[in-house]
PDB file of C-alpha atoms in Angstrom:
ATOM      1  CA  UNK A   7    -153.327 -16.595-234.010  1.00  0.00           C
ATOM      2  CA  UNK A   8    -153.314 -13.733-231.041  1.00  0.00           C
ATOM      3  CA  UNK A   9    -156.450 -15.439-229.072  1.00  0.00           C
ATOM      4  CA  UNK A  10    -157.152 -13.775-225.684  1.00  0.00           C
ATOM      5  CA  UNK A  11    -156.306 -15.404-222.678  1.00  0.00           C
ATOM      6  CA  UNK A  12    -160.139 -15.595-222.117  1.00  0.00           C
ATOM      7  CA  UNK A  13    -161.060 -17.043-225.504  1.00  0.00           C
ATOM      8  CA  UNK A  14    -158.232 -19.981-225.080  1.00  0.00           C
ATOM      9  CA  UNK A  15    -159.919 -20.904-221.655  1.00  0.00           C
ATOM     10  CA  UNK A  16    -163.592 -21.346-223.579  1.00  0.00           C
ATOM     11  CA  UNK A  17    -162.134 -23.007-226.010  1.00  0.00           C
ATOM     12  CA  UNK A  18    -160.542 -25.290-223.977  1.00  0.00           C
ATOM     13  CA  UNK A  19    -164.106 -26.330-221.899  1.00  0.00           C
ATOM     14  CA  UNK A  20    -165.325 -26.874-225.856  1.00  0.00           C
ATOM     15  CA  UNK A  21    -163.183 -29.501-226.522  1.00  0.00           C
ATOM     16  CA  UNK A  22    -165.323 -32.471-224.426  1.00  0.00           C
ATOM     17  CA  UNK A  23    -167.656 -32.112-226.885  1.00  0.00           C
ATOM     18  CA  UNK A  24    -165.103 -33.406-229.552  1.00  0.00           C
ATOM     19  CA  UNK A  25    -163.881 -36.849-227.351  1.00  0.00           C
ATOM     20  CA  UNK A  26    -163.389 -39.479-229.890  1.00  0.00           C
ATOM     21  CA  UNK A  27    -166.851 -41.789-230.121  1.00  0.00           C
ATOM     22  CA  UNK A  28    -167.337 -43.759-227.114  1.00  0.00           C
ATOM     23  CA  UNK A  29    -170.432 -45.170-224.866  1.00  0.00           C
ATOM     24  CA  UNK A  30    -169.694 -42.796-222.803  1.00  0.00           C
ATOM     25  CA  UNK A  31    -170.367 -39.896-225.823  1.00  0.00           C
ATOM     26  CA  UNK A  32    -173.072 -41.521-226.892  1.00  0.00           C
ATOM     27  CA  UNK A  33    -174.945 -41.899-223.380  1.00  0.00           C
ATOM     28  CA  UNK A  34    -173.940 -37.580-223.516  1.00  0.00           C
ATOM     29  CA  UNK A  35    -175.671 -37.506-226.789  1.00  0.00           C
ATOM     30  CA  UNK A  36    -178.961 -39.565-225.619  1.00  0.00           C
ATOM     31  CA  UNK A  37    -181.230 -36.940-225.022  1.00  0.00           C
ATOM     32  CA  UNK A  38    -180.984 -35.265-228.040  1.00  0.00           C
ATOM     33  CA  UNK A  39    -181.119 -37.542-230.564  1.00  0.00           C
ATOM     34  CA  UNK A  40    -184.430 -38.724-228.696  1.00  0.00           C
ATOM     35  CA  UNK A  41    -185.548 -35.359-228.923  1.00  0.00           C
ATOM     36  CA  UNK A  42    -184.898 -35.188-232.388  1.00  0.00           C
ATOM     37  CA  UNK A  43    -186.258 -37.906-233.419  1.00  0.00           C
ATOM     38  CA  UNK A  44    -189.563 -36.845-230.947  1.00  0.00           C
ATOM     39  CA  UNK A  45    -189.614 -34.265-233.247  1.00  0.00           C
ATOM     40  CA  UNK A  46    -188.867 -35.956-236.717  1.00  0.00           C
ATOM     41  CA  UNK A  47    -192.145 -38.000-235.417  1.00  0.00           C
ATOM     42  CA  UNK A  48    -194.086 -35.290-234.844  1.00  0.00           C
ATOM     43  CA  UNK A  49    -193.103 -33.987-238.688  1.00  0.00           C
ATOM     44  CA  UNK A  50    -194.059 -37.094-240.076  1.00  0.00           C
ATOM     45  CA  UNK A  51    -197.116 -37.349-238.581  1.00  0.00           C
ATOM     46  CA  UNK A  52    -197.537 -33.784-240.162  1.00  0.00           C
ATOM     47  CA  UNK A  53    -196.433 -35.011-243.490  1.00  0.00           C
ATOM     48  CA  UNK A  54    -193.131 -32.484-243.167  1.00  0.00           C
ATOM     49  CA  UNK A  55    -189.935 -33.162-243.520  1.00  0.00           C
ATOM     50  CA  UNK A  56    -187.165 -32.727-241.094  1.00  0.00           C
ATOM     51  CA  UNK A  57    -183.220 -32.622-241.480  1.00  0.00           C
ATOM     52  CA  UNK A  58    -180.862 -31.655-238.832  1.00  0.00           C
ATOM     53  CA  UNK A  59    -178.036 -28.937-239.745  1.00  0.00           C
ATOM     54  CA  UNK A  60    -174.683 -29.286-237.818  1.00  0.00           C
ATOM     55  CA  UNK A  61    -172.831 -26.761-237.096  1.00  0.00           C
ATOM     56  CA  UNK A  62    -168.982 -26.573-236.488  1.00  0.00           C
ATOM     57  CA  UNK A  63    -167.648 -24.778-233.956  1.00  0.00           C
ATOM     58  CA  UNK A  64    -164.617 -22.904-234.093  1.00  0.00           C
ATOM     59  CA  UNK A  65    -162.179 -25.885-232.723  1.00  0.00           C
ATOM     60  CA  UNK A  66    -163.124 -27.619-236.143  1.00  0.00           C
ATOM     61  CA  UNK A  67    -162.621 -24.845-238.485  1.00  0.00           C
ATOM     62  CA  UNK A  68    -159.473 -23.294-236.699  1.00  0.00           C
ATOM     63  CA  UNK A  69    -156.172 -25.730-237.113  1.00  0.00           C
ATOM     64  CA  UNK A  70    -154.076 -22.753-235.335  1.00  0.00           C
ATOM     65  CA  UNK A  71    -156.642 -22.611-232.365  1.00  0.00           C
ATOM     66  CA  UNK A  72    -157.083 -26.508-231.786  1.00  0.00           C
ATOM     67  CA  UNK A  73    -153.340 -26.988-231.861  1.00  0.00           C
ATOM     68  CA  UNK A  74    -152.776 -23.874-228.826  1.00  0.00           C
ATOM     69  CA  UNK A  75    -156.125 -25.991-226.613  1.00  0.00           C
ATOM     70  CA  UNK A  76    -155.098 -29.599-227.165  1.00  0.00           C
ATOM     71  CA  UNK A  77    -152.098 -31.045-225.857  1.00  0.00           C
ATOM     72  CA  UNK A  78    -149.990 -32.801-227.813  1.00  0.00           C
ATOM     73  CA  UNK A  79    -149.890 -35.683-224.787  1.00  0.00           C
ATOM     74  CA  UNK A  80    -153.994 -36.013-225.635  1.00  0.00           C
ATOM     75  CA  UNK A  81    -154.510 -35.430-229.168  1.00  0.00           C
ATOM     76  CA  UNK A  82    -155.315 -39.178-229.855  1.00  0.00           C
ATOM     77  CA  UNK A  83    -158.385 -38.758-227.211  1.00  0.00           C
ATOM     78  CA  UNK A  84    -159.747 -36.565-229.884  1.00  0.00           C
ATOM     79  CA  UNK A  85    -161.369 -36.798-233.353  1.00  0.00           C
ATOM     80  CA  UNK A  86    -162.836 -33.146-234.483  1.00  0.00           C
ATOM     81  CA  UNK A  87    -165.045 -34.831-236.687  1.00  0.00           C
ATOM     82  CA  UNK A  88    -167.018 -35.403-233.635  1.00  0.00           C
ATOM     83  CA  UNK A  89    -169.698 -34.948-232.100  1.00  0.00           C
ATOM     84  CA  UNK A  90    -171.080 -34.827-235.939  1.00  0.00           C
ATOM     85  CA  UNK A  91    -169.917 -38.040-237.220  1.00  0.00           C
ATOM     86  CA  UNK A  92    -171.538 -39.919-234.160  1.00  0.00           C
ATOM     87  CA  UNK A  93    -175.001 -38.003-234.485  1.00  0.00           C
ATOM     88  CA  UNK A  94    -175.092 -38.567-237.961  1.00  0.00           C
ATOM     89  CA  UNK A  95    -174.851 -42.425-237.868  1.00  0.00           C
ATOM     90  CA  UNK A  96    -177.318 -42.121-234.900  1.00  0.00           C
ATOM     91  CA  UNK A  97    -179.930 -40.329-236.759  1.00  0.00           C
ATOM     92  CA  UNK A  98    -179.117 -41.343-239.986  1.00  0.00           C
ATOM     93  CA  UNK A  99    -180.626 -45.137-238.393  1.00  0.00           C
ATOM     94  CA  UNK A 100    -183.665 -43.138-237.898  1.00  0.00           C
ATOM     95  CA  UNK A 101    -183.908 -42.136-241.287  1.00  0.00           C
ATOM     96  CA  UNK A 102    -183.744 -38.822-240.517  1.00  0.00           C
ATOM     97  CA  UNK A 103    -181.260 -36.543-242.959  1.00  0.00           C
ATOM     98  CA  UNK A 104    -178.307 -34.702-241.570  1.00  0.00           C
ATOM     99  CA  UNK A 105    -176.436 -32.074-243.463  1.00  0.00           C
ATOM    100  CA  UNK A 106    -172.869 -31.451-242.536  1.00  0.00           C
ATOM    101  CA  UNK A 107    -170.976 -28.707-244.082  1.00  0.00           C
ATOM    102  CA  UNK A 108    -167.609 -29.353-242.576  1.00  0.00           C
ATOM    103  CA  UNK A 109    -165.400 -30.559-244.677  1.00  0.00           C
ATOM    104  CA  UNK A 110    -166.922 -27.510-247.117  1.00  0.00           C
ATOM    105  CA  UNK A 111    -166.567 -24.744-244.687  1.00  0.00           C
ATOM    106  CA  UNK A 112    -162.886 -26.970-243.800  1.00  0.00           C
ATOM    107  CA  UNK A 113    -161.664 -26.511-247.251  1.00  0.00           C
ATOM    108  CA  UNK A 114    -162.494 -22.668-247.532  1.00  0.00           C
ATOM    109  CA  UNK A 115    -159.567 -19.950-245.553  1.00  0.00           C
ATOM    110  CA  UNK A 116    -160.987 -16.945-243.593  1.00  0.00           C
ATOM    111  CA  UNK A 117    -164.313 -17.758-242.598  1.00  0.00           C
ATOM    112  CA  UNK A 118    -164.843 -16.850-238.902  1.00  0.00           C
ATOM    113  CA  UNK A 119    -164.160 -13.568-237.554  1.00  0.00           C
ATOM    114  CA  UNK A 120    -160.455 -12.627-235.793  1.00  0.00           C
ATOM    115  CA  UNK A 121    -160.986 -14.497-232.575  1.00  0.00           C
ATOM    116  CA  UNK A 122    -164.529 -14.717-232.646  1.00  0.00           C
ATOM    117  CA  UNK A 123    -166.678 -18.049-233.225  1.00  0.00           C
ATOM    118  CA  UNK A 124    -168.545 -16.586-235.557  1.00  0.00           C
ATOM    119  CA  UNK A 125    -168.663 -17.293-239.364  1.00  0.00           C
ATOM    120  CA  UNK A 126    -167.888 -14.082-241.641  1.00  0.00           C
ATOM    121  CA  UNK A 127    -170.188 -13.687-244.761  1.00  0.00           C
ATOM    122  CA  UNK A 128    -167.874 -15.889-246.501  1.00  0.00           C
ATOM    123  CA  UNK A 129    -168.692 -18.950-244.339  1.00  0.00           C
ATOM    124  CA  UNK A 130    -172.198 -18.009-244.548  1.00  0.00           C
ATOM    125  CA  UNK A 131    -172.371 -17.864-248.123  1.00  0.00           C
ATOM    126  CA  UNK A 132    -170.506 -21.402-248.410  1.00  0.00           C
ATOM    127  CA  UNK A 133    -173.064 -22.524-245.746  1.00  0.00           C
ATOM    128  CA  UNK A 134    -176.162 -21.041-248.362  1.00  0.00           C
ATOM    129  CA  UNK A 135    -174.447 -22.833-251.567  1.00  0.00           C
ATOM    130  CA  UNK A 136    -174.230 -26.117-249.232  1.00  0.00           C
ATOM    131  CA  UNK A 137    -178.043 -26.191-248.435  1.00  0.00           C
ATOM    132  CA  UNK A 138    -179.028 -25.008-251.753  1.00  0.00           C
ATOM    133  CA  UNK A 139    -176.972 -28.081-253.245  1.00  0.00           C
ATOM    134  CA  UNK A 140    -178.189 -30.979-250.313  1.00  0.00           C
ATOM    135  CA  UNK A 141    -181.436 -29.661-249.462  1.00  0.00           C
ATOM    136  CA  UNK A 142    -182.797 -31.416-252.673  1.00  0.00           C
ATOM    137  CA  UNK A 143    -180.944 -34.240-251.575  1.00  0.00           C
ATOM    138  CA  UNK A 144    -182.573 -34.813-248.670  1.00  0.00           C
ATOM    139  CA  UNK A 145    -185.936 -33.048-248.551  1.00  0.00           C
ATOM    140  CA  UNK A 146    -188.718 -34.526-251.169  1.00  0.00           C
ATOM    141  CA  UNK A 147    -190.009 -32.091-253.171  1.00  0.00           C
ATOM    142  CA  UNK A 148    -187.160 -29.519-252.516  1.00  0.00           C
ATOM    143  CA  UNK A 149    -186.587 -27.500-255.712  1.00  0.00           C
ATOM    144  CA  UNK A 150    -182.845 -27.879-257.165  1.00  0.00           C
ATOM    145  CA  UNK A 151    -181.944 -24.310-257.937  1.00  0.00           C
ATOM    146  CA  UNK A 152    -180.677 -23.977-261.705  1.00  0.00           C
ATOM    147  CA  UNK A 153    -177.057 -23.132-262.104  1.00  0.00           C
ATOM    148  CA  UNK A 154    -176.330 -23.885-258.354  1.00  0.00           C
ATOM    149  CA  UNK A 155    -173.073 -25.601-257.964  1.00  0.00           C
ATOM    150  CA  UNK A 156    -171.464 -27.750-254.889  1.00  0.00           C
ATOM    151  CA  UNK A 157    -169.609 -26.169-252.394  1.00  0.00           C
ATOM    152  CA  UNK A 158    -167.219 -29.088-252.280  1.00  0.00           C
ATOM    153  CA  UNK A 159    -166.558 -27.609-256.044  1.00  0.00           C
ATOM    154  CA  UNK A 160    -166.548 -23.963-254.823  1.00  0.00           C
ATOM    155  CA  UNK A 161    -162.683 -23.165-254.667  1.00  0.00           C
ATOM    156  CA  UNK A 162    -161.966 -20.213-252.386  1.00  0.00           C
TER     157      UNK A 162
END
């Protein structure tokens, strides 16, 4: 919980990106969920399948740094499920698959570095177990690996 003056002021320009779901978000979001699905097109007419990984930033992992960016005053404003929730009931309408590890890499302690965004192996290895268990979920065709188990199981 010692975050550099200059990591605090990053963070803080991060949290937009986490305003609960609105028109306004969505209209933010437009362009890339057309792009995606541009792209999910371009798959199927390919006969591949697509599925869009999110990945959580450090405001949704880090309890200790969210509560030292947001002010109390504006916490209702904000829903840290976001912007994931909203793309995934976008996309989701386009039938395309989204895999969200969040509330995996949520339940798990220590996973990003000391005041650094960036997952540690253990993050990365509850990341790998995720995909191995929802990749067969969503991709046809996508071997289930024997003996794999769910990272929702997985207790840290």
């Amino acid at each position: 919980d010692d975050f550099p003056p200059t990591l605090l002021a990053i963070q803080r320009g991060w949290l937009a990106n986490h305003r609960a779901d609105s028109p306004a978000q969505r209209r933010l979001a437009d362009n890339a969920v057309t792009q995606l699905r541009r792209i999910q097109e371009d798959c199927r007419a390919e006969g591949r399948a697509l599925a869009v990984f999110f990945i959580p930033n450090e405001l949704q992992l880090n309890a200790v740094l969210r509560d030292r960016v947001l002010p109390r005053t504006d916490a209702a404003l904000y829903d840290f499920d976001m912007p994931q929730s909203m793309l995934r009931e976008q996309l989701g309408a386009g039938g395309l698959a989204t895999l969200d590890p969040l509330p995996a890499l949520r339940a798990a302690t220590n996973i990003l570095y000391m005041n650094d965004a960036h997952w540690n192996p253990e993050a990365h290895r509850l990341a790998a177990e995720f995909l191995l268990h929802e990749l067969p979920r969503v991709v046809p065709g996508f071997p289930a690996p024997a003996g794999a188990t769910s990272p929702t199981e997985h207790k840290p």
